[in-house]
XYZ file of C-alpha atoms in Angstrom:
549
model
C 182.580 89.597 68.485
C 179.102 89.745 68.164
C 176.577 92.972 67.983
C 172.698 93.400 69.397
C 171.216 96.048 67.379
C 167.634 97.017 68.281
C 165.410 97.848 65.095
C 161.357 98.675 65.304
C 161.045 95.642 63.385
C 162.714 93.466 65.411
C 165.980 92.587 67.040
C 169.404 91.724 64.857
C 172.666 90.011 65.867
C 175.571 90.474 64.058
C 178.575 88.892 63.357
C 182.429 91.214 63.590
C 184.137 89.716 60.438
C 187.548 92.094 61.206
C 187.881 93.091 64.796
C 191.001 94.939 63.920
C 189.096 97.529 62.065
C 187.048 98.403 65.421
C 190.570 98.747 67.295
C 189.861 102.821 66.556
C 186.995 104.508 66.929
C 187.769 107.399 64.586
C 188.038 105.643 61.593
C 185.332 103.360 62.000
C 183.121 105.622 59.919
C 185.040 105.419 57.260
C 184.292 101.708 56.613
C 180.770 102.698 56.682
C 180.782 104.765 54.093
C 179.016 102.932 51.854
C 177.290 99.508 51.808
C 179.729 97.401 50.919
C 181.944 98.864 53.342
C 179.685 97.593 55.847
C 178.632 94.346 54.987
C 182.180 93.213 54.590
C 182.736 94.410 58.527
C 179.592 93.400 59.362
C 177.741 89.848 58.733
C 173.695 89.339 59.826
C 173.811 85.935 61.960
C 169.857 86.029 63.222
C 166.893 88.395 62.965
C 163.966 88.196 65.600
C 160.781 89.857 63.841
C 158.346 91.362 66.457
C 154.566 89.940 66.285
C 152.774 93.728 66.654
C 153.143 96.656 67.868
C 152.294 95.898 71.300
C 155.040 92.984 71.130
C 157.647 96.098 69.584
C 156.700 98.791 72.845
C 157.252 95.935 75.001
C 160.469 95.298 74.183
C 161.726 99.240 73.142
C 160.516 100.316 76.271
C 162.129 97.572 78.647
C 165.226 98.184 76.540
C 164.844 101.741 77.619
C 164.631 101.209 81.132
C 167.834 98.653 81.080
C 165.676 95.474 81.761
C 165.953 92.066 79.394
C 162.744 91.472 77.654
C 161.543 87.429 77.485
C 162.257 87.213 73.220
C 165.523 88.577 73.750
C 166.289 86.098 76.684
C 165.082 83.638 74.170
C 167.166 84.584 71.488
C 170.201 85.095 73.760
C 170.169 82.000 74.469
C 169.772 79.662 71.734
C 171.920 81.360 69.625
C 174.643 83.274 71.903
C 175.053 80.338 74.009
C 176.887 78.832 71.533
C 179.237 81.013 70.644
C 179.700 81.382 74.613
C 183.739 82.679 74.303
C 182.802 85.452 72.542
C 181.913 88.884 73.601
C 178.510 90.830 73.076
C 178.293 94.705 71.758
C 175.200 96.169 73.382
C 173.994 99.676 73.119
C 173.140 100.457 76.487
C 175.495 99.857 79.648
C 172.147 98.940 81.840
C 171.103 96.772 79.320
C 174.402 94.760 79.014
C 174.893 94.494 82.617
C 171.574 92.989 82.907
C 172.119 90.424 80.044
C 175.465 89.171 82.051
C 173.468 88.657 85.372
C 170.892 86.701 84.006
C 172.456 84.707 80.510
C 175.866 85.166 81.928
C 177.602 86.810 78.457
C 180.251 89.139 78.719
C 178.980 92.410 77.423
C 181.077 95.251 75.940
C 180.655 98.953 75.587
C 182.191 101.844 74.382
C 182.915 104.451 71.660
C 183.767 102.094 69.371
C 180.576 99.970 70.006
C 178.621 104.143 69.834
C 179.835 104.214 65.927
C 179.593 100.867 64.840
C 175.347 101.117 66.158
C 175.618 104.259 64.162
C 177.292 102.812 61.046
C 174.604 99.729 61.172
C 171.622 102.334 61.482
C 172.698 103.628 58.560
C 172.906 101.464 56.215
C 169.955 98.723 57.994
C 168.153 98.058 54.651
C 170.815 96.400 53.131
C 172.597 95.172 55.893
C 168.902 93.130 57.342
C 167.566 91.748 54.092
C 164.179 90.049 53.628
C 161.977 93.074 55.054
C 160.563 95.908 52.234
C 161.696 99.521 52.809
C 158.283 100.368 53.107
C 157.435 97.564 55.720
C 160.456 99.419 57.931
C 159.157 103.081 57.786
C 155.443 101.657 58.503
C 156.421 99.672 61.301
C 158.975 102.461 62.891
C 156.333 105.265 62.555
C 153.789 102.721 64.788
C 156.016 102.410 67.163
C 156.581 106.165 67.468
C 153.283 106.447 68.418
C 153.365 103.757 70.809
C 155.790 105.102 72.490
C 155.185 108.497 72.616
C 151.714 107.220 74.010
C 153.433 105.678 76.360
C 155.240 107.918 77.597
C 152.936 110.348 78.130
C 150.600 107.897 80.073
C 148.113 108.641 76.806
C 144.881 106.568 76.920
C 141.927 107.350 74.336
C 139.840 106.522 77.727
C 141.602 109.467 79.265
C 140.451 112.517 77.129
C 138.071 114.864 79.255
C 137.502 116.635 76.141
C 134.121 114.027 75.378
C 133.434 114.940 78.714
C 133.018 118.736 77.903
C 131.191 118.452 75.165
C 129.021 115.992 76.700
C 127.965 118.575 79.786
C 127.794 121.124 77.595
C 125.042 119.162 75.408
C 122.770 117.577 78.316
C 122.546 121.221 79.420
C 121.125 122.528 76.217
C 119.160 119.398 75.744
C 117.056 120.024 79.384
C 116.839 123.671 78.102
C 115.406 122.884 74.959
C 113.057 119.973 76.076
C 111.854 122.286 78.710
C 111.063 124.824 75.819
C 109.194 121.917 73.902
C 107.493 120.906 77.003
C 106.083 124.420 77.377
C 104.884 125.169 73.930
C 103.196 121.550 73.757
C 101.381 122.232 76.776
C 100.409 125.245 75.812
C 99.358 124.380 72.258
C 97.281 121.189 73.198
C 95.609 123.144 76.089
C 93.273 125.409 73.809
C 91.654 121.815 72.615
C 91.877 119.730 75.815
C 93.362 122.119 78.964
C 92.100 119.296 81.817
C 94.776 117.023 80.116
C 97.618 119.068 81.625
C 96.100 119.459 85.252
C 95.880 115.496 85.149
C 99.005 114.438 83.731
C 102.003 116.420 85.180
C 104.470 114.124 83.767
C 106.251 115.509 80.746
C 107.055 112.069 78.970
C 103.692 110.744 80.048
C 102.238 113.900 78.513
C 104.008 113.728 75.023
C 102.837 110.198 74.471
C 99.503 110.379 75.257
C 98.909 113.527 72.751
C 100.846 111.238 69.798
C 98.389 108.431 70.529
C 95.236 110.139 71.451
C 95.216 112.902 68.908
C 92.393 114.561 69.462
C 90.237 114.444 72.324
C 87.268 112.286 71.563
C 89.294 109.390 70.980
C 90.035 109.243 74.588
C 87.371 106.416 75.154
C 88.411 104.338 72.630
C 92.640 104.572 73.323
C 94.030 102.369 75.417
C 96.448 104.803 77.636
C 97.587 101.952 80.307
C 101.072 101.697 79.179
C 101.777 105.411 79.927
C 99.223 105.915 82.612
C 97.797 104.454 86.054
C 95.001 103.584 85.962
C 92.823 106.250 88.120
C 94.282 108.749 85.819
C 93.483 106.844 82.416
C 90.059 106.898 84.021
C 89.803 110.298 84.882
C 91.682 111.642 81.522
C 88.468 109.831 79.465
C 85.885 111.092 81.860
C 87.426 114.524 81.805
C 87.600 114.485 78.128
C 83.594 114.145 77.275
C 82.908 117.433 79.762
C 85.636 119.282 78.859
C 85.611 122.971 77.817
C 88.123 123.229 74.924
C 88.234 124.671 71.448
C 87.960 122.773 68.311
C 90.569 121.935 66.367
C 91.684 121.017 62.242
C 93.891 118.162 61.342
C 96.684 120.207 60.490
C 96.688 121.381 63.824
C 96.492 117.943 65.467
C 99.340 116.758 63.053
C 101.713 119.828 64.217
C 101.009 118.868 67.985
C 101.949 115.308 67.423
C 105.033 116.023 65.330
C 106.300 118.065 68.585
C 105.246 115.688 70.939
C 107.644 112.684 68.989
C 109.858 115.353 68.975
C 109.898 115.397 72.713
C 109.933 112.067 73.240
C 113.216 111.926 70.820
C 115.008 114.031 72.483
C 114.213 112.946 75.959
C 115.337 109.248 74.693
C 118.518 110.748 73.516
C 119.317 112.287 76.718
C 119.125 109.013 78.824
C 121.607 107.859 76.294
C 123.860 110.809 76.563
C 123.677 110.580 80.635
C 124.697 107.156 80.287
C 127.534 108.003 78.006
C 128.552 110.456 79.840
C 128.621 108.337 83.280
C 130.616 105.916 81.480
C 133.153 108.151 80.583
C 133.216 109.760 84.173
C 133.893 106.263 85.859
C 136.955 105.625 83.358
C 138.285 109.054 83.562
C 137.883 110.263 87.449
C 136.137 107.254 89.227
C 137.131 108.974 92.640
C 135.498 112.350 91.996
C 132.068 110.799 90.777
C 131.896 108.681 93.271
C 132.340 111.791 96.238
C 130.134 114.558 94.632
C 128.206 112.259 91.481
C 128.434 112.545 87.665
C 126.841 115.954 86.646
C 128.675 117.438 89.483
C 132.170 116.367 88.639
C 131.371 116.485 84.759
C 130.414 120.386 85.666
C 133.780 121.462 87.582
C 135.666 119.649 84.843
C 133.828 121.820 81.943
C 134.158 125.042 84.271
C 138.220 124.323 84.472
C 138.915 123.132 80.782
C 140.174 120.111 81.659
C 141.056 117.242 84.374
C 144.698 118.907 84.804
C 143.400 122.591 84.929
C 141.344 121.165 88.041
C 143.755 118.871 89.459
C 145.569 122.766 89.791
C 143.157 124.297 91.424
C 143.114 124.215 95.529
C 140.715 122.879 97.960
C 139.170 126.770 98.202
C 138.712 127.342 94.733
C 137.219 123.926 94.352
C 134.510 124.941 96.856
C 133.318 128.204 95.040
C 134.156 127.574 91.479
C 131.172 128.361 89.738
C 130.223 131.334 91.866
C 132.951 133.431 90.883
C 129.966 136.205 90.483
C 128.882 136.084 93.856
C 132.807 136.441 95.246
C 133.588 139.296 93.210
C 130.167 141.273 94.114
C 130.771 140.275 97.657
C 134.403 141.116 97.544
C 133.618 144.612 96.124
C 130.516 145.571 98.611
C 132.263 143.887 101.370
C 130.062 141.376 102.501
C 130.636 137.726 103.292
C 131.427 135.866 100.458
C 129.655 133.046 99.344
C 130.965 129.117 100.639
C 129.821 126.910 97.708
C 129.001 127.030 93.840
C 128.777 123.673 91.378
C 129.590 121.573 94.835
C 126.034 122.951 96.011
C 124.360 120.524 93.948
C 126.222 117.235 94.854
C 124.018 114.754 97.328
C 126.172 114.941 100.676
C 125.643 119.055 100.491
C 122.152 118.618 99.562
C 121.033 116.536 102.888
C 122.402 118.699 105.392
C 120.371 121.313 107.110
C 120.900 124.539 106.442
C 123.384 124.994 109.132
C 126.296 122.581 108.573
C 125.572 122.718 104.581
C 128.727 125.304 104.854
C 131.155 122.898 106.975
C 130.488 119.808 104.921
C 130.726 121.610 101.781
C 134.480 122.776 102.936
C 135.319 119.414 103.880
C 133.608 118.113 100.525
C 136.446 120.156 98.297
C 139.275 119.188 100.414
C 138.195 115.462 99.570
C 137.806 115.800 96.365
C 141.143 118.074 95.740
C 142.737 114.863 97.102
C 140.339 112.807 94.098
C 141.294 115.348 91.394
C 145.130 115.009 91.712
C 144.581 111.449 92.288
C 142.251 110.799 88.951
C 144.712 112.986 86.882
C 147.884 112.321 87.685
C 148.304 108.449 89.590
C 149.249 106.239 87.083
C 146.553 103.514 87.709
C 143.752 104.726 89.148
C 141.613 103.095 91.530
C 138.014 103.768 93.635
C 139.114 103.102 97.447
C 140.132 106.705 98.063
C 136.871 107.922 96.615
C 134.843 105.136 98.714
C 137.237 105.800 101.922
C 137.134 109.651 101.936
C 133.186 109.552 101.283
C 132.841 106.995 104.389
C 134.636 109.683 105.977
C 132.255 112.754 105.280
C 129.521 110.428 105.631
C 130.185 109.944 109.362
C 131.518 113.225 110.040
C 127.746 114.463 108.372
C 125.938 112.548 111.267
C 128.393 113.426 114.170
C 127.545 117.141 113.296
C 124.010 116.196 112.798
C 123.678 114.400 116.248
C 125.680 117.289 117.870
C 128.722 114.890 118.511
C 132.317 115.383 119.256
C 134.107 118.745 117.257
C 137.338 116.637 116.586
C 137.983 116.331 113.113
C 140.765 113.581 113.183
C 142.013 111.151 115.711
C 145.200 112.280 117.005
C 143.664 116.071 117.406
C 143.145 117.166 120.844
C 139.488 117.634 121.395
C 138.554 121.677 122.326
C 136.206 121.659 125.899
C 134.535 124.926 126.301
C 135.402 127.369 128.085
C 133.927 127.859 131.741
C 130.949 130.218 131.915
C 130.006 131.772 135.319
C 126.098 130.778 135.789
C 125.510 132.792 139.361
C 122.905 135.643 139.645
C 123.961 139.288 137.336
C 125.671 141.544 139.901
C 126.603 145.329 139.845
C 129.373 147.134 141.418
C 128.282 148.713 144.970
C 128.717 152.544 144.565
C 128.453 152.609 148.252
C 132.190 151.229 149.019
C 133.382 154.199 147.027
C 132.395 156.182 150.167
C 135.087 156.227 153.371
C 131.919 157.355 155.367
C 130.792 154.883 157.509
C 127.218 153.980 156.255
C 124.653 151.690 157.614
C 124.572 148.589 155.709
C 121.114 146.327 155.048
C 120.359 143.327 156.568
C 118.717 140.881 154.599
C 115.116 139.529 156.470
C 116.433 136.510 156.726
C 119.146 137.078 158.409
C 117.077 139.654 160.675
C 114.921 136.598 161.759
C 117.765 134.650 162.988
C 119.552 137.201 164.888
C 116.229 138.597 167.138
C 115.093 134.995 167.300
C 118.359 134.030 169.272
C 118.776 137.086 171.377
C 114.976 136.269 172.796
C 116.198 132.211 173.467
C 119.010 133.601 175.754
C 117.107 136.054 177.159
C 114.111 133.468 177.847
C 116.901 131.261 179.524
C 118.363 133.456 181.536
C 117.035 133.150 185.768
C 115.516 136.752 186.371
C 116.366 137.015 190.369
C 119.316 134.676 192.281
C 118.656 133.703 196.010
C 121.613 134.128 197.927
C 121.462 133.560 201.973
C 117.690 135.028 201.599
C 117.951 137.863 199.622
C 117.415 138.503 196.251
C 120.153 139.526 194.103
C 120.395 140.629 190.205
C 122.991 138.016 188.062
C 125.242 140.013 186.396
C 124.453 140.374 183.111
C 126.807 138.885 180.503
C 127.209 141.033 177.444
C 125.910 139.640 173.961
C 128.055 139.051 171.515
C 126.755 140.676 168.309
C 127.133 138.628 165.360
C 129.056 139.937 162.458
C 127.245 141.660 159.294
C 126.279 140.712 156.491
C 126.714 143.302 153.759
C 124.507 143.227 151.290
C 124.720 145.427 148.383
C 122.227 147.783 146.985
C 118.857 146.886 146.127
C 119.591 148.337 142.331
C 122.552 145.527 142.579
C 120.329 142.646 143.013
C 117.789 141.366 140.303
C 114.559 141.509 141.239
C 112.150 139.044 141.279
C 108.967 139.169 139.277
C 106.338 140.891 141.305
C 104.861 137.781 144.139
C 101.389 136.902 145.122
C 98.935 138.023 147.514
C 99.826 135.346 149.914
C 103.638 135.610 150.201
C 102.631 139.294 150.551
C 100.769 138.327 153.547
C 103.453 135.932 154.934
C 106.169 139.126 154.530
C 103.704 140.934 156.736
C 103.733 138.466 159.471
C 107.069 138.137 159.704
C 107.680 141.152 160.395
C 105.285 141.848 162.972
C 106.849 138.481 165.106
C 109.892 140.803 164.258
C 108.476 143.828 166.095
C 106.861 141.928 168.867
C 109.702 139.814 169.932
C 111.986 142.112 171.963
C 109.768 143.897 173.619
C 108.238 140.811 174.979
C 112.171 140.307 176.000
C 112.170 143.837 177.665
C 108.796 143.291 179.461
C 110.483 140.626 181.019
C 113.652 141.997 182.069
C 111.868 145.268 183.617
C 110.135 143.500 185.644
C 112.751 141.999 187.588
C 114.339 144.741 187.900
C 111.225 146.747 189.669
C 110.587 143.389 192.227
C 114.077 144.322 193.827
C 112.636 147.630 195.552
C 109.336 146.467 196.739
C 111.085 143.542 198.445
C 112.933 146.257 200.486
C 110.170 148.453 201.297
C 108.555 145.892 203.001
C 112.122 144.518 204.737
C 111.922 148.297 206.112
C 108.225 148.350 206.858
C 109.190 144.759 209.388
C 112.046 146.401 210.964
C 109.792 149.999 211.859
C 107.234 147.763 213.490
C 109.920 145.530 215.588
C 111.280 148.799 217.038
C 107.906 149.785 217.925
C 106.865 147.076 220.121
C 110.408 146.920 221.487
């Protein structure tokens, strides 16, 4: 029988010299007692030494897993192949099933096989000869660490803790070089103050004072490098007519001092914000690329770290760094305030004023998604970060042009609600009344009504001739049209106050009101008074026939 005993140095096969001692497992120890217990069970046959250290985590940690590492294969083959009838002790069930699917071996475990791997790691100095002691505990302390690395997914790239620091230093760094900027300014501006109304560049500034030095050497230094040149031209015309103080050496030597100083510092910065983007692209690529570098650097140094963040929800995502704000308006009970760091990233920045709050909620739920991604996905790519910002991107200009409200596609889009547009109304007191009151026509209305009446009139024949005599038609009654009510005039809103013209054309209109029936009546009375004269004068014929009769 033969035995596979993984070592961090490498892997060892040995050869069963009495099988009959491994028949039970509770006295197997005792031929392990000592050394020479063991190497007369046990006999070395071949000893694979691993390369490195990478070589050694390969194959511990696919022997962990249960899968058959290439160099094993290899060795499994050339030498186990040939001693094909014989059976192979393995450590690990997983391990030995895999070794008979692929190099077809039979494989054997079990209690027995448990104490003779513990009987060999016992004594594995002397049984494995050729390596040094100290070669053993070197190697199997590297590949501790490898493997605790391993398994905590540790990467030297990974530590947020550079990133920290790094914030932490570019912000003192602008608050210092500010405070240099300042005093330089001010300093240099009691011998030549025009200099700093010229040049409002703070670099520009710094250099020109180390190579100028004092002001009358403005004609003869050649300032092209650092300035345009209408300024250069300007600065050296500026500096024969200017109005400032006279200065010593020592005082020009103190001024120049500061301004390398600034220029030192502000040099060191570029390399620190390149540094520092660096290590935000290898630590959370998806995060820098949704709200930028100094923004994600930021909410990591306000959390601690990448996992403290990756804890956090979408909410406190959005306000962290106005915790100040929430607090004051969560104790005077105001509104409380809807971004803090995520103010300053660019898609925030280029909204108006009005959607700045939307887009900055939609902004943390993206990047909650980036956080957990960047900390806790085992390899870590840039398509969600590109994806999700072509996403806010396009959701930016839909609210921008006034678009479509639906946030996703299988939503169901809100319509609004149906407004009633018609002319304000108010409740006619009048109907609260059971008295019968007279209601008010409407002019209109009025027009119509009298204009109609005076048609049929105008139509109708005054007098009928009937076997010579006049007779009255019988009048047909006029059916009155129905009523319009129209409410009060306090229900109805009036109209701003009209013209002199339309006041004019009201005044008409109602006098062709007025004047129209009793044209109507003129008419009608006067057919009425024709029917007695006709028989006056039918009596007046038959008084003077009786006469001459």
């Amino acid at each position: 029988m033969l035995v596979l005993f993984e070592s961090p140095s490498g892997f060892a096969i040995f050869k069963v010299l009495d099988e009959s001692k491994l028949e039970v497992a509770d006295k197997i120890q005792e031929h392990f007692s000592t050394a020479e217990g063991a190497s007369n069970l046990l006999k070395l046959k071949h000893f694979k030494k691993f390369e490195d250290t990478t070589e050694a985590l390969a194959a511990t940690t696919a022997a962990v897993e249960g899968k058959l590492c290439k160099p094993l294969k290899k060795i499994l083959k050339k030498i186990v192949a040939k001693d094909a009838h014989e059976n192979l002790a393995v450590a690990d069930a997983k391990l030995g099933q895999a070794i008979k699917e692929k190099v077809n071996l039979p494989c054997i475990y079990s209690p027995a096989v448990q104490e003779v791997m513990r009987g060999i790691r016992a004594h594995v100095d002397s049984l494995i000869t050729g390596l040094p002691a100290r070669d053993m505990t070197a190697m199997a302390l590297g590949l501790a660490h490898s493997l605790s690395r391993y398994k905590l997914k540790f990467s030297p790239d990974k530590v947020d803790t550079m990133i920290v620091q790094a914030i932490s230093l570019l912000d003192d760094l602008d608050k210092e070089l500010n405070n240099y900027v300042m005093r330089c300014r001010e300093w240099y501006g009691w011998h030549f103050p025009e200099l700093g109304k010229v040049v409002t560049d703070h670099l520009a500034f710094a250099k020109v004072i180390k190579k100028m030095g004092f002001r009358t050497n403005a004609s003869k230094t050649d300032m092209s490098e650092m300035l345009p040149e209408e300024i250069e031209e300007q600065v050296k015309g500026l500096a024969e007519i200017s109005m400032g103080t006279e200065i010593s050496d020592e005082d020009i030597c103190n001024i120049r001092y500061l301004a390398e100083q600034i220029i030192e510092i502000t040099d060191y910065r570029g390399q620190l914000y390149d540094y520092l983007k660096n290590r935000m692209m290898a630590i959370a690529p998806n995060l820098t690329i949704l709200v930028g570098e100094l923004v994600g650097a930021r909410l990591i140094a306000h959390a601690g770290s990448l996992l403290n963040l990756a804890k956090y929800p979408s909410s406190t995502v959005q306000i962290l760094g106005a915790e100040k704000a929430l607090f004051r308006a969560l104790k005077t009970r105001k509104e409380t305030p809807k971004y803090g760091l995520i103010y300053h990233a660019s898609l925030v920045g280029q909204t108006n004023p009005k959607n700045k709050g939307k887009i900055s909620r939609m902004l943390a739920a993206k990047c909650a998604l980036a956080i957990r991604y960047d900390a806790l996905a085992e390899e870590t790519s840039t398509e969600m970060g590109i994806e999700n910002r072509a996403s806010l991107e396009q959701r930016l200009r839909a609210l921008e042009e006034g678009g479509s409200k639906r946030l996703s596609v299988g939503g169901k889009g809100k319509f609004d609600k149906w407004v009633n547009k018609s002319e304000v109304r108010m409740y006619d007191n009048a109907q609260d009344s059971t008295i019968p009151a007279p209601k008010k026509r409407k002019i209109q209305e009025l027009n119509t009504t009298v204009k109609d009446e005076s048609e049929e009139e105008n139509e109708k024949p005054s007098l009928v001739v009937a076997d010579g005599n006049l007779e009255q038609p019988p009048k047909k009654k006029i059916k009155k049209e129905k009523k319009v009510s129209v409410a009060e005039e306090t229900s109805i809103v009036e109209t701003p106050t009209k013209s002199k013209k339309e006041k004019k054309k009201k005044k008409k209109r109602e006098s062709e009101i007025s004047e129209t029936p009793e044209t109507s009546i003129v008419k009608v009375e006067s057919s009425e008074d024709a029917e007695p004269e006709v028989k006056k004068k039918k009596k007046k014929k038959k008084a003077k026939a009786e006469q001459e009769d």
